[in-house]
Coordinates of C-alpha atoms in Angstrom, one line a residue:
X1 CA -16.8 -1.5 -17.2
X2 CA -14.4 -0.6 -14.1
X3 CA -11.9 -4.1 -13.5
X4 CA -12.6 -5.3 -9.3
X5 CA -8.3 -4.8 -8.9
X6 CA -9.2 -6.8 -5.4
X7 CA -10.7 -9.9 -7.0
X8 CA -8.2 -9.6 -10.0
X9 CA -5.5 -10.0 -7.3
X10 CA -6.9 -12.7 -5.7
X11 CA -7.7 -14.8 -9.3
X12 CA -5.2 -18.1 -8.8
X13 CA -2.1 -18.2 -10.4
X14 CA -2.4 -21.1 -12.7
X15 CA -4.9 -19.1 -14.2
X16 CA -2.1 -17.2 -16.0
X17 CA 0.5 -19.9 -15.8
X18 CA 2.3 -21.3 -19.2
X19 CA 2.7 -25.0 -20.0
X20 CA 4.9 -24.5 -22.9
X21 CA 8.6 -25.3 -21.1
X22 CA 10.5 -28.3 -21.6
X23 CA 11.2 -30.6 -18.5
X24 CA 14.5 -32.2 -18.9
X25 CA 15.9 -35.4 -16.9
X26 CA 18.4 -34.7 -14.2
X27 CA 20.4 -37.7 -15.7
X28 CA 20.4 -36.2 -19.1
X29 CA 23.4 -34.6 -20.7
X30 CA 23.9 -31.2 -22.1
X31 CA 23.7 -33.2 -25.9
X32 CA 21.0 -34.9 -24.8
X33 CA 19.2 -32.0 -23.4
X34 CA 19.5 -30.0 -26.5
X35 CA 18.3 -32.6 -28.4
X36 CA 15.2 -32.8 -26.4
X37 CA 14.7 -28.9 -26.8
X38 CA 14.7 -29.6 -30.1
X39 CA 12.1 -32.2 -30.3
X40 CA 9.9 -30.8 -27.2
X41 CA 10.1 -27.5 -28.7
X42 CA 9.7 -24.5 -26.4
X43 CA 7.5 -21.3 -26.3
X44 CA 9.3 -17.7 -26.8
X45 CA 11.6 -16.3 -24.5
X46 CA 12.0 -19.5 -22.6
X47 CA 15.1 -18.0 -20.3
X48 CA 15.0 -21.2 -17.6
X49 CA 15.0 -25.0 -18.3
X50 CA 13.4 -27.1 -15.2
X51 CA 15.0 -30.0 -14.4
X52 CA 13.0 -32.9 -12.8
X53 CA 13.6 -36.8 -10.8
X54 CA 12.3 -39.9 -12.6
X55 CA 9.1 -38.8 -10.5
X56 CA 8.8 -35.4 -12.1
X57 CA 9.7 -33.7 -9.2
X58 CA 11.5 -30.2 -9.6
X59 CA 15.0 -30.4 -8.4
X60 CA 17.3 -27.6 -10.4
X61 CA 16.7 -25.4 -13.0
X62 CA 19.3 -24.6 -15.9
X63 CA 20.0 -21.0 -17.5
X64 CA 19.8 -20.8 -21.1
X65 CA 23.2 -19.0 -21.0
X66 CA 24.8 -21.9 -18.9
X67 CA 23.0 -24.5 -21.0
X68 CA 24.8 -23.4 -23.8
X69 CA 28.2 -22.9 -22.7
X70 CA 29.0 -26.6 -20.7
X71 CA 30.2 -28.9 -22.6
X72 CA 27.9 -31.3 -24.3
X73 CA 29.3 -34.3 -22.4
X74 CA 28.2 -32.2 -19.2
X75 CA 25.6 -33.8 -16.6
X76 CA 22.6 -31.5 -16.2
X77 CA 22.7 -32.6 -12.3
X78 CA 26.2 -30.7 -12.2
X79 CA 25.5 -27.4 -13.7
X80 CA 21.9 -27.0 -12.5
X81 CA 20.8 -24.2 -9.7
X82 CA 19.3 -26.3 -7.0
X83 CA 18.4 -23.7 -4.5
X84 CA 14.9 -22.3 -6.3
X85 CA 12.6 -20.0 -5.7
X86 CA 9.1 -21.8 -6.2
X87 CA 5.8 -20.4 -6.9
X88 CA 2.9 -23.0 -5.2
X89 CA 0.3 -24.1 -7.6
X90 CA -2.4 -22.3 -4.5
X91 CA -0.8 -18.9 -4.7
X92 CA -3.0 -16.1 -5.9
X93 CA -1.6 -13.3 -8.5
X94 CA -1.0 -11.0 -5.5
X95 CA 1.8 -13.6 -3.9
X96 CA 3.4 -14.3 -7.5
X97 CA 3.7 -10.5 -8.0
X98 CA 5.7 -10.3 -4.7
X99 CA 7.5 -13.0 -5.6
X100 CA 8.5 -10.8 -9.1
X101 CA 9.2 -7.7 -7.3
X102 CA 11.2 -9.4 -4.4
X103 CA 13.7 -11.8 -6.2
X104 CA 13.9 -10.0 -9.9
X105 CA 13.5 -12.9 -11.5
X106 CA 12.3 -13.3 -15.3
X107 CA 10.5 -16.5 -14.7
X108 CA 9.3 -19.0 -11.9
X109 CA 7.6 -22.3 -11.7
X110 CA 4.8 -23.4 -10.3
X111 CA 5.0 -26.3 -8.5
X112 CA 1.9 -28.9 -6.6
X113 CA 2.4 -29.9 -2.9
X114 CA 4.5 -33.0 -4.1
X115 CA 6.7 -30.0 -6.0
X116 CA 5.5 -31.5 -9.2
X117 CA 6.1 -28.6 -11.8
X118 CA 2.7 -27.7 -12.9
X119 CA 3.4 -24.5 -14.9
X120 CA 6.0 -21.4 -15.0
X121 CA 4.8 -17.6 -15.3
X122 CA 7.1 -15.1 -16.8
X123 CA 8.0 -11.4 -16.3
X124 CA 6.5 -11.0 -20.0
X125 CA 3.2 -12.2 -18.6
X126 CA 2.7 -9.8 -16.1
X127 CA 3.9 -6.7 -17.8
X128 CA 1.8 -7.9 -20.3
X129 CA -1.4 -8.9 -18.4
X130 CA -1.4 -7.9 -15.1
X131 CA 0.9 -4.7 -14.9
X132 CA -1.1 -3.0 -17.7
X133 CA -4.4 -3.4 -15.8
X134 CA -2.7 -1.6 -12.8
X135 CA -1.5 1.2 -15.3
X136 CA -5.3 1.7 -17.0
X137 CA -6.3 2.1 -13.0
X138 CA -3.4 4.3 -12.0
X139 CA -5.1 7.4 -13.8
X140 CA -8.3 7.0 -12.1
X141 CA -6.5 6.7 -8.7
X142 CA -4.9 9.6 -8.9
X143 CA -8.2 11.6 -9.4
X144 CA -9.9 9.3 -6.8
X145 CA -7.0 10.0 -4.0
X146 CA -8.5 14.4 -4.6
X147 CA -12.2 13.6 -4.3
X148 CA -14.3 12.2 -7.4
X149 CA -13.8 10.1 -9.9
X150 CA -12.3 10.4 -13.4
X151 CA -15.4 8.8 -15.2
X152 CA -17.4 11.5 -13.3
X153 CA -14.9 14.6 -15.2
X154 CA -14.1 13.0 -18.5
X155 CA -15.5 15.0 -21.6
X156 CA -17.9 16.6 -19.2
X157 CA -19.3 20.2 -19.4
X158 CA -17.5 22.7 -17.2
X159 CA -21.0 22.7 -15.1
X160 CA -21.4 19.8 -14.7
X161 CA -17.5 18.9 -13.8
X162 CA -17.8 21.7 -11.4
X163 CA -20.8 19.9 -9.4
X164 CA -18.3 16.6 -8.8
X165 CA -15.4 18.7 -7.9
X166 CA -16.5 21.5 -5.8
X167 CA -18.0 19.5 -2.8
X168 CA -15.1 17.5 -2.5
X169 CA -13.1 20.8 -2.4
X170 CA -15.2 21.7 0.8
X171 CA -12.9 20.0 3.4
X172 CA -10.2 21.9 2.3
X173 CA -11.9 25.1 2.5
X174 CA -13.5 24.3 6.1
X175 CA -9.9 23.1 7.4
X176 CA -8.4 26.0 5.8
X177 CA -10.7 28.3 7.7
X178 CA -10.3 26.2 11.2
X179 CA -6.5 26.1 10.5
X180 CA -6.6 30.5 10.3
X181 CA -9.0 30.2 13.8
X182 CA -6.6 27.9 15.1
X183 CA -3.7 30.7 14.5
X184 CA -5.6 33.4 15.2
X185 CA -6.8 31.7 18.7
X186 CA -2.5 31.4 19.3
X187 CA -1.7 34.9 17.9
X188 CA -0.2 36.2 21.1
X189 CA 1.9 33.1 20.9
X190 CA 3.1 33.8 17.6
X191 CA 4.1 37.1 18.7
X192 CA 6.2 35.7 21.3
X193 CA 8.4 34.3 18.8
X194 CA 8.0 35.0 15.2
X195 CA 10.4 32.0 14.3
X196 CA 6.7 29.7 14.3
X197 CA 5.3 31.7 11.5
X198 CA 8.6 31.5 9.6
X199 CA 8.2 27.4 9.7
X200 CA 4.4 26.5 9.7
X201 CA 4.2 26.0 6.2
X202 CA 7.3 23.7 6.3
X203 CA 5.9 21.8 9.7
X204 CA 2.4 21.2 7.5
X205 CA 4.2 20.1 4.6
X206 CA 6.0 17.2 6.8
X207 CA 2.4 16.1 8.0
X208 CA 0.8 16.3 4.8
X209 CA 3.2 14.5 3.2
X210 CA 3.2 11.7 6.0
X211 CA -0.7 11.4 6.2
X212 CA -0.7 10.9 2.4
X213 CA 1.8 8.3 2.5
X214 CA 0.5 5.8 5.2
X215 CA -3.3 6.6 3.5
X216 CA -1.9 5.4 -0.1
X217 CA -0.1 2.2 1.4
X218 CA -3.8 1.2 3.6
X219 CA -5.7 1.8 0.3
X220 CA -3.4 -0.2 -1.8
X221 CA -3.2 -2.7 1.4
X222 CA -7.3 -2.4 1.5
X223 CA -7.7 -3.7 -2.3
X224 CA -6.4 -6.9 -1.9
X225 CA -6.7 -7.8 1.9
X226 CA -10.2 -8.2 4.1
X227 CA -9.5 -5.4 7.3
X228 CA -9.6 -7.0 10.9
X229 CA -8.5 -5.4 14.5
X230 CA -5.7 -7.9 14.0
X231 CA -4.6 -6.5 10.4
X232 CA -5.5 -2.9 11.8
X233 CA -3.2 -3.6 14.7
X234 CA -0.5 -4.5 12.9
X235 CA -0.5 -1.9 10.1
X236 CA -0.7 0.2 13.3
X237 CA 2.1 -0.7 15.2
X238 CA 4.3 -0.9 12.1
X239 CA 3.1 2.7 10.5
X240 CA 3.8 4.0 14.3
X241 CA 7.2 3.0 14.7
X242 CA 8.2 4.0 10.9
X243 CA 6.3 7.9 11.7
X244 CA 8.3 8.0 14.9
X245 CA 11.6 7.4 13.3
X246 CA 10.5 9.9 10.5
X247 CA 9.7 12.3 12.9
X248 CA 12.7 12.2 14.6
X249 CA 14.8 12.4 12.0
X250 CA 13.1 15.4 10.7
X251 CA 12.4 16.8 14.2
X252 CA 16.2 16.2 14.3
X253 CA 17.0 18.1 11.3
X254 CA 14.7 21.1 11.7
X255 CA 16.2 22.0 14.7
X256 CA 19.3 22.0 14.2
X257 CA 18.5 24.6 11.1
X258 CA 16.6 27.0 13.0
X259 CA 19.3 26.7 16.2
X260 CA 22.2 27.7 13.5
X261 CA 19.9 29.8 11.7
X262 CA 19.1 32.3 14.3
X263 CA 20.8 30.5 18.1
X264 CA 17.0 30.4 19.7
X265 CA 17.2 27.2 21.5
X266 CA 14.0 27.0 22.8
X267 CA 12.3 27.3 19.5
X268 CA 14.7 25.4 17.9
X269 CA 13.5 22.4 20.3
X270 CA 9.7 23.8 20.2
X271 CA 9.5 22.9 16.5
X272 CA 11.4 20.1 15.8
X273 CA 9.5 18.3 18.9
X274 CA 5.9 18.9 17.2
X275 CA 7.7 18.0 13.8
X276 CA 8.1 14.5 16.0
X277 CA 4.3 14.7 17.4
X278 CA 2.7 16.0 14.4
X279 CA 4.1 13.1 11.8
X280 CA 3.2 10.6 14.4
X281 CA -0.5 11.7 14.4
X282 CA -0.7 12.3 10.7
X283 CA 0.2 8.5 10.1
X284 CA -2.4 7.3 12.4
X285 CA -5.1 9.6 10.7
X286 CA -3.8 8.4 7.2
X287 CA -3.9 4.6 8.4
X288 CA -7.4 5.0 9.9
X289 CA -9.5 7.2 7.9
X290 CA -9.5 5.1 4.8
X291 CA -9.7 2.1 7.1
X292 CA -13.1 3.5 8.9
X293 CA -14.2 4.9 5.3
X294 CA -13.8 1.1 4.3
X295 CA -15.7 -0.4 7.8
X296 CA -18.4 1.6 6.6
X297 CA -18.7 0.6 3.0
X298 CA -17.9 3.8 1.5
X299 CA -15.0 3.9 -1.3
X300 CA -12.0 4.9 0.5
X301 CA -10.2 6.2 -2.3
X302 CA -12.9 8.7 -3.0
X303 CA -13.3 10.2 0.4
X304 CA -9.9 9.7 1.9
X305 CA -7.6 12.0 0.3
X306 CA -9.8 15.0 1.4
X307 CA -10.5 13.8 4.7
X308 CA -6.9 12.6 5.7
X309 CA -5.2 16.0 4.5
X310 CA -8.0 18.6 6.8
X311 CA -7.4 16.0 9.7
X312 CA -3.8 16.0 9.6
X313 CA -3.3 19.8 9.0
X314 CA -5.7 20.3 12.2
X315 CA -3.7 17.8 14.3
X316 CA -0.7 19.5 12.9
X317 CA -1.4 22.6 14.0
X318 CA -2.8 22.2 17.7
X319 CA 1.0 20.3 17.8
X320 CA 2.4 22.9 16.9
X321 CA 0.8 25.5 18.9
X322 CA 0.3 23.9 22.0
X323 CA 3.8 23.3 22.3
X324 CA 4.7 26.4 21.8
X325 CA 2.5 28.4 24.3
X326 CA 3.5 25.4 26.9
X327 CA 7.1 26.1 26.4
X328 CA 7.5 29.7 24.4

């Protein structure tokens, strides 16, 4: 039975959260806190000891390696980290994963709104737990992002493995064919400057490669988060200004290559401006169409990969040769 990853994500944290870690006062020794370790007890690969108030309030957390270098007469207050990062007991297993991937830490705790520690997850938890459930998925997405799914394939006959992959082949095919109309419609163009033949596999590759990034970041956005015009918006507006720059900077590039290459300014500019133009497009087709696919209740990673490449190679291509016959 296929895991919901979206719901998974969304589980709270305590859920997963351990209770075997020892709580030690901040008036305590370093004797007197390893004493209480060894009556407490602690579970495995306890790397942090929390230090709480008379009112079991977090205020510092201890090292095992600094625990068990100060000197025994040493006051936990003074060799305590004070400055934490806290996990609250209301986050949700998305928000403690960022927390894992943005700070590298091998543990946090989880603290109530009175920053009562309530619990402490681990790096060993996740990689155990929660990590492993993205890795059984990662397979299946993979075979999703081209078109059908892997349950669909697996120990099927050639037939019937055929029937799930050949339609989703079909946009491909089509675009392919529209892409050679397309070329064929500009061919007097072409023959204006053969430099545009010479790069129109490189100048797809770039949009290709763009529309496939910004359509795996809005499906991997689109598992955990509900879309709205505002969420759209801003995924917009930030996928935008990172295509621009990409384009530029490749637009940049390519440019300067063909004006060394062969001296033919115009071209030179021709082709690294509908690099700029083409990646720009490509990101908004691979930020919308699994965005629209998911508005209309259709499984984005199915029909997206597909979709997104056909679009962006068309877009790509009236870039491409439009701006050439305007300025060629």
């Amino acid at each position: 039975m296929k895991h919901d990853s979206a719901h998974h994500f969304q589980e709270p944290i305590l859920k997963y959260a351990r209770t075997d870690f020892a709580r030690l006062p901040v008036h305590f020794t370093v004797q007197e806190a390893l004493n209480a370790i060894r009556q407490q007890g602690i579970g495995e690969k306890i790397v942090y000891f929390y230090v709480v108030a008379e009112d079991d309030r977090l205020v510092g957390v201890v090292p095992t390696r600094r625990l068990l270098t100060a000197p025994l007469e040493e006051k936990l207050q003074n060799i305590m980290i004070t400055r934490m990062v806290v996990i609250p007991h209301t986050a949700t297993v998305l928000e403690a994963c960022e927390q894992f991937i943005l700070h590298k830490f091998l543990a946090f705790p989880v603290v109530d709104e009175r920053r009562r520690i309530v619990g402490m997850v681990d790096v060993q938890l996740f990689t155990g737990e929660i990590f492993d459930f993205t890795e059984r998925e990662q397979a299946e997405d993979v075979f999703e992002m081209l078109g059908f799914r892997l349950n669909q394939v697996r120990d099927a006959t050639p037939l019937r493995a055929f029937r799930y992959r050949f339609p989703w082949l079909m946009p491909t095919v089509l675009s392919g064919t529209l892409c050679a109309l397309l070329a064929g419609a500009y061919e007097l163009t072409l023959a204006r400057s053969i430099l545009l033949a010479f790069f129109l596999t490189l100048v797809l590759a770039l949009g290709e490669s763009v529309s496939i990034q910004s359509m795996t970041l809005a499906i991997q956005t689109l598992r955990a988060t509900r879309p709205t015009w505002a969420w759209f918006g801003k995924a917009l507006r930030r996928e935008m200004t990172t295509a621009l720059l990409l384009g530029l900077g490749c637009g940049i590039l390519v440019s300067l290559i063909v004006w060394l290459w062969r001296g033919v300014l115009p071209a030179a500019l021709v082709i690294g401006g509908s690099i700029s133009l083409s990646l720009t497009g490509a990101c908004f087709v691979g930020l919308g169409i699994p965005t629209l696919l998911h508005a209309l209740r259709w499984d984005p990673k199915v029909a997206a990969g597909p979709l997104t490449l056909a679009l962006a190679d068309i877009f790509t291509l009236l870039c491409y040769f439009n701006l050439a016959a305007l300025f060629l």
